[in-house]
XYZ file of C-alpha atoms in Angstrom:
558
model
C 20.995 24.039 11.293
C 23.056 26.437 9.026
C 25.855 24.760 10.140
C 24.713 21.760 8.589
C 23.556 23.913 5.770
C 26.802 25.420 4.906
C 28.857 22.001 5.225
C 26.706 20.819 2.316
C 27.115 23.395 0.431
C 30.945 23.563 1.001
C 30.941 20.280 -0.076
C 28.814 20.383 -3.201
C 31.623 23.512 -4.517
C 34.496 21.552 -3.779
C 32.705 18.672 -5.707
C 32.475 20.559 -8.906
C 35.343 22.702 -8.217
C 37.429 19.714 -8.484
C 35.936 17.948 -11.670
C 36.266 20.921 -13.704
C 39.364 21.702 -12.263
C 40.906 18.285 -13.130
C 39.742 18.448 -16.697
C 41.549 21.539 -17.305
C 44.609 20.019 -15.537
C 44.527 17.206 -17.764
C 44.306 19.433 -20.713
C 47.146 21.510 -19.791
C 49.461 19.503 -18.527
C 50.199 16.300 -20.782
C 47.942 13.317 -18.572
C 49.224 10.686 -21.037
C 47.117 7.858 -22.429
C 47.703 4.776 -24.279
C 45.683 2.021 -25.672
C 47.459 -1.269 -25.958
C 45.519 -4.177 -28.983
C 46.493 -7.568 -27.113
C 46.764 -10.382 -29.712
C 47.572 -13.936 -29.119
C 48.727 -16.358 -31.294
C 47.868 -20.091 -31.542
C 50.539 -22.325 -32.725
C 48.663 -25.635 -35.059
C 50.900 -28.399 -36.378
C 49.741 -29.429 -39.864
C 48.950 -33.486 -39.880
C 46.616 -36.028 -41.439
C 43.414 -37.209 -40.872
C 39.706 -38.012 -41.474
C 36.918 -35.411 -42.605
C 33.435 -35.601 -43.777
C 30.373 -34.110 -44.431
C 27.272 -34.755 -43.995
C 23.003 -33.358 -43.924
C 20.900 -34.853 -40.859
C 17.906 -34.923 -40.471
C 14.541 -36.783 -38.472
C 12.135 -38.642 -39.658
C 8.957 -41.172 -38.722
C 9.423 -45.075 -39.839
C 6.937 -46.437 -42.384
C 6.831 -49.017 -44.774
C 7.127 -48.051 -48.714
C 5.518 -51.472 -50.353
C 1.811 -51.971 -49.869
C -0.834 -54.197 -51.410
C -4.319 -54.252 -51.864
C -6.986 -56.599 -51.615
C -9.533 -55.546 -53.902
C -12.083 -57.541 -56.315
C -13.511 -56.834 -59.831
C -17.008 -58.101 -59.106
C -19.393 -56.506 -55.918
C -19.237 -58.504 -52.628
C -20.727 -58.183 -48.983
C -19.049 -58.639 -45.975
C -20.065 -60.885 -42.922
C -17.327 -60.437 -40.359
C -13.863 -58.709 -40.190
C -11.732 -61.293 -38.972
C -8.260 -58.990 -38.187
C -7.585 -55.308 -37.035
C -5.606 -52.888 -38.312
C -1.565 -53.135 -37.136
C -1.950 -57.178 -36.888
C 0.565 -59.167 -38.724
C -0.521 -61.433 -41.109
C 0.525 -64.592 -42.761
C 0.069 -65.265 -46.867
C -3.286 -67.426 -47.636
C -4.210 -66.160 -44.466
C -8.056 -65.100 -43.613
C -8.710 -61.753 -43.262
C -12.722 -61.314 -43.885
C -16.024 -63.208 -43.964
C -18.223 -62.896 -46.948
C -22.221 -63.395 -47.578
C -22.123 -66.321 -49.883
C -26.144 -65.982 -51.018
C -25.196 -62.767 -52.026
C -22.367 -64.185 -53.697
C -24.666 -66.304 -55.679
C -27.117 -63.840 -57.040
C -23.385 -61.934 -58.447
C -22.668 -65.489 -59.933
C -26.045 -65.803 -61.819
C -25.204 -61.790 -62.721
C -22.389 -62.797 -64.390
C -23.398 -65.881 -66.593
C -26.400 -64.109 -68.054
C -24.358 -61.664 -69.104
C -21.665 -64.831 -70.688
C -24.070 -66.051 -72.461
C -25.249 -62.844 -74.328
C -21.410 -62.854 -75.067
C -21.199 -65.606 -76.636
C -24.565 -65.133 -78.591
C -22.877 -62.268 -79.878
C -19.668 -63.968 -80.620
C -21.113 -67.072 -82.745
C -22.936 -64.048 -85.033
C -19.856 -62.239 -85.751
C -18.171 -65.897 -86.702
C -20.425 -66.663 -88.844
C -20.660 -64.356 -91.071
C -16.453 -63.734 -90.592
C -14.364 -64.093 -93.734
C -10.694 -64.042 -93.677
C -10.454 -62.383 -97.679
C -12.745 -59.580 -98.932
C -12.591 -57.533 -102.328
C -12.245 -53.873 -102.629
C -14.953 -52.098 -104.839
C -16.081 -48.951 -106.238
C -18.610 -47.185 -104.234
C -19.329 -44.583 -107.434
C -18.279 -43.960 -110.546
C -15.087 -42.400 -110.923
C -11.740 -42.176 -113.073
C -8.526 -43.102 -111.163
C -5.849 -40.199 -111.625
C -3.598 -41.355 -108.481
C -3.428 -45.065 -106.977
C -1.165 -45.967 -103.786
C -1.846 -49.475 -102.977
C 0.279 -52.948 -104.970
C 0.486 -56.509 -103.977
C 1.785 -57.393 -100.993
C 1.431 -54.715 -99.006
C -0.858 -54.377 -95.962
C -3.333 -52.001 -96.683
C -3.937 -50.175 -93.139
C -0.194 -49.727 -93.753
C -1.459 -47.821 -96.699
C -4.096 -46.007 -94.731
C -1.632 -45.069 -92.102
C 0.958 -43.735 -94.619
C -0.942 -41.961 -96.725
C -4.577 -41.090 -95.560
C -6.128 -43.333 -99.030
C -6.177 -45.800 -101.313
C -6.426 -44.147 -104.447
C -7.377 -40.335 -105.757
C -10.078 -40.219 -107.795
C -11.525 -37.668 -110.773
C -16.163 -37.701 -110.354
C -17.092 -35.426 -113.170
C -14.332 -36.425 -116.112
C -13.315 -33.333 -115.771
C -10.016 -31.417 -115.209
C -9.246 -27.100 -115.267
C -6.672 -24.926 -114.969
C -6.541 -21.238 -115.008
C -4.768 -18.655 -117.181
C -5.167 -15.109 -118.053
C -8.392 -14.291 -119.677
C -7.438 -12.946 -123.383
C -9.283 -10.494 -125.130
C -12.426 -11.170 -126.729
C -12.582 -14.722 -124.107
C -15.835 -14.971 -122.787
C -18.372 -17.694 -121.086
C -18.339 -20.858 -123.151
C -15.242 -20.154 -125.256
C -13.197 -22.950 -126.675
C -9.894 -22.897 -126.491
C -7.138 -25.723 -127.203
C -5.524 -27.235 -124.273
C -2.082 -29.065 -125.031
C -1.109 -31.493 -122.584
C 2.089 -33.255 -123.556
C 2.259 -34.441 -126.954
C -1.907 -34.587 -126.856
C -3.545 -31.151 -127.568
C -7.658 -31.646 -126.650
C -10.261 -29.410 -126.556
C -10.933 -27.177 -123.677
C -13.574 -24.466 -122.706
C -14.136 -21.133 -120.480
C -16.268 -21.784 -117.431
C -16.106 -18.771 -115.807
C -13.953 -15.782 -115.714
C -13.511 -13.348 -112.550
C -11.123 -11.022 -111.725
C -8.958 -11.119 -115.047
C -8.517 -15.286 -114.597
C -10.656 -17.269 -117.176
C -11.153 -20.883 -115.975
C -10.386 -23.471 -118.487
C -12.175 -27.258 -118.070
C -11.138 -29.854 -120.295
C -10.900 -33.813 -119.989
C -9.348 -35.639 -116.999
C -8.152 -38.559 -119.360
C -4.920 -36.953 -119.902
C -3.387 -35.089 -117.322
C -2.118 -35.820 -113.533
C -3.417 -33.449 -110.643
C -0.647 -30.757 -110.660
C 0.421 -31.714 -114.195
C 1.351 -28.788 -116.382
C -0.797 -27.459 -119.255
C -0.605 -25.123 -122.294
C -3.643 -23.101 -123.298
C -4.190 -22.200 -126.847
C -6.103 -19.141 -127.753
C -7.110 -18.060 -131.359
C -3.984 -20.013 -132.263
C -1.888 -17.946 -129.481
C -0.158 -19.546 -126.574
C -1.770 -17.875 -122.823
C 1.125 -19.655 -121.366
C 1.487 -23.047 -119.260
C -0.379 -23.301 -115.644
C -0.594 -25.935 -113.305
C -3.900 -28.527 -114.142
C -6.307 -29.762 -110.857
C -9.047 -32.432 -110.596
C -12.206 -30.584 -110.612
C -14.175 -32.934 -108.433
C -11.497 -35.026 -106.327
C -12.094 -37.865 -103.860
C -10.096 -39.882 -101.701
C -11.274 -43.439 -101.512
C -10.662 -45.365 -98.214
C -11.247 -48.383 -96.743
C -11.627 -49.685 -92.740
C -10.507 -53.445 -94.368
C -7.698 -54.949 -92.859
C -5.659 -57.792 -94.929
C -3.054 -58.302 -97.064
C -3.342 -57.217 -100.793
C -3.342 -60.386 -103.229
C -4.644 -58.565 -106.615
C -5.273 -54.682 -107.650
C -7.544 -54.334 -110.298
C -6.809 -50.888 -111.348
C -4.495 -48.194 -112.715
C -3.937 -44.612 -113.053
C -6.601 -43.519 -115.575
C -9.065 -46.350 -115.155
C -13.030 -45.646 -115.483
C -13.943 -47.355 -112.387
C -17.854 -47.933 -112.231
C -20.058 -48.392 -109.046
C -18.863 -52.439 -107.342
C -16.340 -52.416 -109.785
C -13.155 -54.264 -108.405
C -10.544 -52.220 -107.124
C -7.899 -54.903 -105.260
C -8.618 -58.586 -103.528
C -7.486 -58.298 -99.525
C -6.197 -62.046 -97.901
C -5.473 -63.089 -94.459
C -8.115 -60.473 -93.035
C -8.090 -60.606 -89.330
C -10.885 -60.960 -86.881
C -13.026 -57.439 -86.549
C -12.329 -55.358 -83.368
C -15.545 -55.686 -82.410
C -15.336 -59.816 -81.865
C -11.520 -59.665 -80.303
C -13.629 -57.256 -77.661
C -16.226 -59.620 -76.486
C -13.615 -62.320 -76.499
C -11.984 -60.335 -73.620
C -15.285 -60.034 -72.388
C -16.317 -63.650 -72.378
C -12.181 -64.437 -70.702
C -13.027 -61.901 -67.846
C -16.480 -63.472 -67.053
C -15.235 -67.262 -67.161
C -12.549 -66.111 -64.869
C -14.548 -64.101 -62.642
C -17.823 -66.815 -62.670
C -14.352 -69.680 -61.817
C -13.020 -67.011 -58.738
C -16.769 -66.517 -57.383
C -17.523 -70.366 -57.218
C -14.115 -71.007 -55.483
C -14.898 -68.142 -52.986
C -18.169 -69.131 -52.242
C -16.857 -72.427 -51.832
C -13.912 -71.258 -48.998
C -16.308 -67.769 -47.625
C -13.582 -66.073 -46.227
C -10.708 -63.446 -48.489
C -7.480 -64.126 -47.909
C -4.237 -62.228 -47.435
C -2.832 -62.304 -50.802
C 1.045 -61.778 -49.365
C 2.784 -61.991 -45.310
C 2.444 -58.364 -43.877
C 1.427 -55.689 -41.805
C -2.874 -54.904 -42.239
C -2.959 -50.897 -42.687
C -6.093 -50.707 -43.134
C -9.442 -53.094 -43.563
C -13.406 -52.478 -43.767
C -16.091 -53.530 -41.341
C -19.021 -55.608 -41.548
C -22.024 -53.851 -43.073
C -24.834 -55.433 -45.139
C -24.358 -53.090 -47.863
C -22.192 -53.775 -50.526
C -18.933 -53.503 -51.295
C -18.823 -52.761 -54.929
C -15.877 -54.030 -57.572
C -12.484 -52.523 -57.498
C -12.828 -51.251 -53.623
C -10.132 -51.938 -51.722
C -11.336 -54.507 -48.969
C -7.865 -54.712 -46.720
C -4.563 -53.335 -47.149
C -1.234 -54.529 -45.934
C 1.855 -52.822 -45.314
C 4.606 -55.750 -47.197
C 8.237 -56.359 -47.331
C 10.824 -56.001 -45.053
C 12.379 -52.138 -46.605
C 11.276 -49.824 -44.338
C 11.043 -46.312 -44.843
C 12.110 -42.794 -43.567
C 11.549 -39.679 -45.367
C 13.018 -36.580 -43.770
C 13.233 -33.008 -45.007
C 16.364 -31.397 -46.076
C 17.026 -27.080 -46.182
C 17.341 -25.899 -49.399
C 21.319 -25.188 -48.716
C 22.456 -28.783 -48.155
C 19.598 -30.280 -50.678
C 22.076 -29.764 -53.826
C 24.565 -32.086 -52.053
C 21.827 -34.887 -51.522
C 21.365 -37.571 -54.220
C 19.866 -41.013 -54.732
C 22.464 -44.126 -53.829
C 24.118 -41.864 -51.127
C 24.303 -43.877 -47.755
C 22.791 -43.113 -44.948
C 22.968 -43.606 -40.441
C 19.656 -43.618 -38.877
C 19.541 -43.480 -35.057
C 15.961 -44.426 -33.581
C 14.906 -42.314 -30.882
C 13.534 -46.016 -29.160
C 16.973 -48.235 -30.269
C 19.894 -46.947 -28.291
C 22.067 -49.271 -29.042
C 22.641 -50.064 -32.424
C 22.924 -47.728 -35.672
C 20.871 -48.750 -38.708
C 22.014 -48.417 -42.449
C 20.183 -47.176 -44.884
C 20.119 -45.622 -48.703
C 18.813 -42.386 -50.379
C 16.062 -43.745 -52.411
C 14.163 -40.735 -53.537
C 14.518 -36.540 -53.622
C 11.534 -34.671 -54.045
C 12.420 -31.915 -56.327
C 9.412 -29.547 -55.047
C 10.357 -27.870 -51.358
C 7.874 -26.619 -48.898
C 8.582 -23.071 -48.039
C 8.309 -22.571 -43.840
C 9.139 -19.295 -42.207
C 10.577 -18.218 -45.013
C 13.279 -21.933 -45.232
C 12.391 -24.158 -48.276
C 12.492 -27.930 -47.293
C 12.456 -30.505 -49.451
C 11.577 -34.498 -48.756
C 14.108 -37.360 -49.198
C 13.000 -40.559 -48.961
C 15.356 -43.698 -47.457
C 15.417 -47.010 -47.559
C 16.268 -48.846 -44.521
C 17.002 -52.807 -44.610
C 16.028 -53.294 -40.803
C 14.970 -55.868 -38.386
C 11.717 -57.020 -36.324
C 12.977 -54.073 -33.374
C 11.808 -51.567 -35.901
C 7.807 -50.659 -35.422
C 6.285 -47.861 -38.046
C 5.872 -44.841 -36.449
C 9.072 -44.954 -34.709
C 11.511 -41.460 -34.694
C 14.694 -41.500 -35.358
C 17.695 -38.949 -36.841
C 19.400 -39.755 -39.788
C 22.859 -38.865 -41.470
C 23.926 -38.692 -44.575
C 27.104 -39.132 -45.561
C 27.565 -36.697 -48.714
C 31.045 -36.957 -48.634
C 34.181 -38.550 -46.975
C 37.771 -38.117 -47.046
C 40.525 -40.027 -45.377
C 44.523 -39.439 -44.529
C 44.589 -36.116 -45.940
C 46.504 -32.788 -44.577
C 44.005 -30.936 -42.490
C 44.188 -27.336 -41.220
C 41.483 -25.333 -38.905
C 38.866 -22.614 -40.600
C 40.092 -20.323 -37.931
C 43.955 -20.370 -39.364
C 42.446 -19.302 -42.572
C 42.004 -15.718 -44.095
C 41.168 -14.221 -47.548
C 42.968 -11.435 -49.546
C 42.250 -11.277 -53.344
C 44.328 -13.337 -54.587
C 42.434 -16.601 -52.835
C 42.819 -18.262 -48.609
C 46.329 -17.893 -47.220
C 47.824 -19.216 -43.101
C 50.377 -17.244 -41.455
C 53.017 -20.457 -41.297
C 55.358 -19.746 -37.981
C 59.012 -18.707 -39.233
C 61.703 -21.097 -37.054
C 64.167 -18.175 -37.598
C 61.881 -15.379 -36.244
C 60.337 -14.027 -33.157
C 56.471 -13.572 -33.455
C 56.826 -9.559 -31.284
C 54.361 -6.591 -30.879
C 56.559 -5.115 -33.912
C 56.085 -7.933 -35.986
C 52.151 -8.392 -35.003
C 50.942 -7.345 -38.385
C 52.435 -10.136 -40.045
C 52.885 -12.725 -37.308
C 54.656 -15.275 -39.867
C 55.517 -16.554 -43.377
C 51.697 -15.789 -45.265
C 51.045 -19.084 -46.940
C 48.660 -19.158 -49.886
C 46.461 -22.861 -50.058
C 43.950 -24.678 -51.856
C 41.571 -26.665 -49.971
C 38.704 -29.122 -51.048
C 35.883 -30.642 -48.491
C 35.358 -28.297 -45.288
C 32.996 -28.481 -42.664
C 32.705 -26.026 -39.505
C 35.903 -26.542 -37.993
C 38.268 -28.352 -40.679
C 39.201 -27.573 -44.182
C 41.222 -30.722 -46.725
C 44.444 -28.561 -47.906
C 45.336 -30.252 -51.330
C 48.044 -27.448 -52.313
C 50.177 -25.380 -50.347
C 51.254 -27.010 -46.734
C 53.038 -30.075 -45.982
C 52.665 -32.365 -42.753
C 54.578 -30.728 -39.723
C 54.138 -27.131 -40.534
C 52.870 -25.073 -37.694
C 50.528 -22.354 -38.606
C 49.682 -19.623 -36.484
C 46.036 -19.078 -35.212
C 45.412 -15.072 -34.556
C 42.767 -13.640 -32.804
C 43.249 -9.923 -31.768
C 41.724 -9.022 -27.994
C 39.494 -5.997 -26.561
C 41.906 -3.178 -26.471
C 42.539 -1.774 -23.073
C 43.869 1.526 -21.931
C 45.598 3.363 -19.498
C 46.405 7.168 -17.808
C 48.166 8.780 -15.892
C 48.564 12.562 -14.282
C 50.667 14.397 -11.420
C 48.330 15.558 -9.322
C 47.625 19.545 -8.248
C 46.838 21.419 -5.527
C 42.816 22.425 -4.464
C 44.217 25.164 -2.072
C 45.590 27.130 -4.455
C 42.373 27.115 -6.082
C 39.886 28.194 -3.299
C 39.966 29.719 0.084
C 36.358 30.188 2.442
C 35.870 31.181 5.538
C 39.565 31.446 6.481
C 39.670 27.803 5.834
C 41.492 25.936 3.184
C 40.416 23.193 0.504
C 41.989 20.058 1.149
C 44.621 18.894 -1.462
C 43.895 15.955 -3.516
C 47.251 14.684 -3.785
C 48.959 12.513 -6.739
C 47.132 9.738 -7.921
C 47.118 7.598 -10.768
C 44.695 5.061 -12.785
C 45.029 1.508 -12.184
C 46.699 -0.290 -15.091
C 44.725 -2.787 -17.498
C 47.209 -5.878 -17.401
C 47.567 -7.827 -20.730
C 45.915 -11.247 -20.487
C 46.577 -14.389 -22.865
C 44.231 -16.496 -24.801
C 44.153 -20.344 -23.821
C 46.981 -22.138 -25.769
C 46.665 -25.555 -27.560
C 43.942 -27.179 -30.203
C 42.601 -30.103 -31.250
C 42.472 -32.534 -34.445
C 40.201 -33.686 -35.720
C 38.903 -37.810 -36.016
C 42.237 -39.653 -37.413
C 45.080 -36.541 -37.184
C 47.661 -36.157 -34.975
C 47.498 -33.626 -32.435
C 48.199 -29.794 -33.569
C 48.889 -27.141 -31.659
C 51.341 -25.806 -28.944
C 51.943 -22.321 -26.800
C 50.613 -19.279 -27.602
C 52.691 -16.534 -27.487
C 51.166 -13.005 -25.870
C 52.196 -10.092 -27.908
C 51.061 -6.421 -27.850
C 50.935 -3.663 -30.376
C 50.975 0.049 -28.711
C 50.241 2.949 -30.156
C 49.441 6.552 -28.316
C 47.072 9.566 -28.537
């Protein structure tokens, strides 16, 4: 047993003996290491071809035109003669109706004509197509905006009235009370080449208010006021009891009767109106009395058939049942799914939604139709997205011209085509790389030798201008011709190695009269430099680019 026991031991000491003693061997004695980058170049031959891009999306099939079948009088249902999804021919019947109820809505309806009509044959008679404008008061006329010819609500519209008028004969202005002015004081008021009396009314806060005549002076004429033979200065004269006379009379105007300045007394004329057209009031009930003859003329022909029709070829969506209540005007009684566009609306992400627009055309694959691919058209972008997870979506609705394969509800995937070009130079995203000065290719240099010294700059760098892209291709529009080979470069893991001469244990450790084994010269296994796959592909319509790639290494040490 301490045999055993001191084997293990033994062992254990020449365990950690020899770690530590093969660290400080390696620090003292120059074990060498190196790390090699392995990079591998691609070789791509510039050529022509086809790119496009596009947004895809999935989608359910429906239909974007319906109708309804809906009345503007009440009706009752018997029997519902088709189900929703069946197809339907125009004229053709779709529901049963209770023609005794019918009846009682007929009788409804020509009680309610004849009142109409009552009401009409009043209005007529007591219609006249001329009218004269009078006075409703007393008044002077200091502003009038109407002359023959002209159609008075034009007037009304224009300018709010038909004339200004002055109530009380009187006019005032105010000036600067002078001294000695008081309640009741006359004064002399000049007002153009007339000078007429003129008298205080009141006076408040330094202002005395002067009234005098309105025979004379406009509203916002300009007046002198004469004091004790002393001018108080010119100030702007106002009607002291204005109103605007209107008029609801529609016609032409034949005659006016008036002019600025005119004492107008109460039914005095003011103008003569022609060619007055019928009142609002009858032009109403004759809509009234059109809609009943039409509705009493639809309600005898339906009780006459009892059955609604389809009023257009289609697909019913939808349809009421048979109840003995009621179905009251305006409800929509049936509704059918019509015309052969069918649509799809699927959502877009809010990256690729700025490339989407109406007109744009469109591949829809149905989940159901294997093999063929429908067209369509963008018909509609909803410019409100729904925000999910934290992605904004937003609808777009197309229009697909299809045939009688296509059910609604159907999936499919759609494509659209945002953009397509064709015979242009092409060159792969991964051959590109950015500096400041814009995207530049490493183009392969016939008269050089892509090396581990030259790995930095593997070829001729290239500067290019590109237009449409999508995840593998870029369109080069400046910079590269056809032919040109351009290097792909994509550097590898780095991979080391060591190595170190070995020592001798012995030296190290004696027990027991019996020595430590040596560990001999050893070294670590080298990493071998591997190659990338060589060779590419083009893409739809270009020639095929590519060729060898060439293995190269770049070494530096520790």
């Amino acid at each position: 047993m301490k045999k055993l026991f001191k084997t293990l031991l033994v062992l254990v000491i020449l365990g950690v003996v020899g770690y530590f003693g093969y660290q400080y061997y390696a620090e003292n004695h120059g074990v060498a290491s190196q790390i090699v980058d392995e990079v591998q170049y691609t070789q791509y031959t510039i050529a022509t071809g086809n790119l496009s891009k596009t947004v895809t999306g999935t989608g359910t099939l429906s239909i974007s035109q319906t109708e309804e079948l809906s009345l503007d009088y009440a009706v009752t249902i018997d029997e519902t003669l088709v189900e929703a999804g069946e197809v339907v021919a125009q004229g053709q019947a779709l529901l049963s109706i209770d023609t005794d109820a019918l009846q009682t809505t007929i009788d409804t309806l020509q009680t309610e004509l004849d009142t109409c009509e009552t009401s009409m044959a009043s209005l007529a008679s007591s219609f006249s197509s001329t009218a004269t404008l009078k006075m409703p008061q007393y008044g002077r006329i200091k502003e009038l905006y109407i002359s023959q010819g002209q159609y008075i609500q034009d007037v009304m519209d224009e300018v709010g009235s038909i004339a200004l008028l002055s109530l009380d004969n009187l006019m005032y202005t105010e000036v600067d009370a002078a001294e000695g002015m008081a309640i009741s004081t006359e004064v002399k008021v000049k007002i153009g080449r007339n000078t007429i009396d003129g008298v205080v009314r009141s006076i408040e806060g330094g202002k005395a208010n002067i009234t005098f005549s309105d025979g004379y002076s406009s509203e916002g004429g300009e007046v002198e006021v004469v004091y004790k033979s002393e001018s108080l200065g010119t100030s702007i004269a106002h009607i002291s009891m204005p109103y605007y006379l209107t008029t609801t009379e529609k016609g032409y105007i034949d005659a006016v009767y008036a002019e600025v300045n005119d004492r107008k007394w109460e039914n005095n004329r003011v103008a003569y109106l022609i060619n007055i057209p019928v009142s609002q009031e009858y032009t109403t009930l004759q809509s009234t009395r059109e809609k009943f003859t039409t509705q009493i003329k639809a309600l005898n022909a339906l009780k006459s058939e009892g059955v609604l029709n389809a009023p257009a070829a289609g697909i019913v969506a939808s349809i009421v049942s048979a109840s003995q209540s009621e179905q009251t005007a305006y409800t929509a009684l049936a509704t059918l799914y019509v015309g052969d566009d069918k649509n799809m609306v699927v959502s877009v992400d809010e990256l690729d939604i700025i490339n989407v627009a109406v007109g744009q055309n469109v591949d829809i694959a149905m989940d159901a139709i294997t093999d063929k691919t429908y067209s369509a058209s963008v018909s509609k972008v909803s410019q409100i997205g729904t925000a999910t997870s934290g992605v904004t979506v937003y609808n777009v609705t197309l229009t697909i011209a299809g045939d009688d394969q296509l059910k609604l509800g159907m999936n499919g995937t759609a494509t659209i085509n945002i953009e397509e070009v064709t015979d242009v130079l092409l060159v792969p995203i991964t051959a590109m790389n950015t500096s400041r000065n814009g995207s530049y290719v490493w183009v392969l240099d016939p008269t050089a030798e892509v090396s581990t010294e030259t790995a930095a700059e593997p070829g001729i760098q290239t500067f290019i201008e590109t237009g449409l892209s999508d995840e593998n291709y870029a369109e080069v529009t400046s910079g590269l011709n056809a032919g040109d080979i351009v290097l792909i470069t994509r550097e590898a893991s780095s991979t080391s190695t060591s190595s170190e001469s070995g020592f001798d244990m012995s030296m190290m450790m004696n027990m027991d009269g019996g020595s430590m084994p040596s560990m001999g010269s050893g070294s670590m296994p080298s990493m071998g430099s591997g190659s990338m796959p060589s060779g590419g592909t083009a893409p739809s319509g270009g020639g095929t680019g590519g060729g060898t790639g060439g293995g190269g290494g770049r070494q530096g040490g520790n």
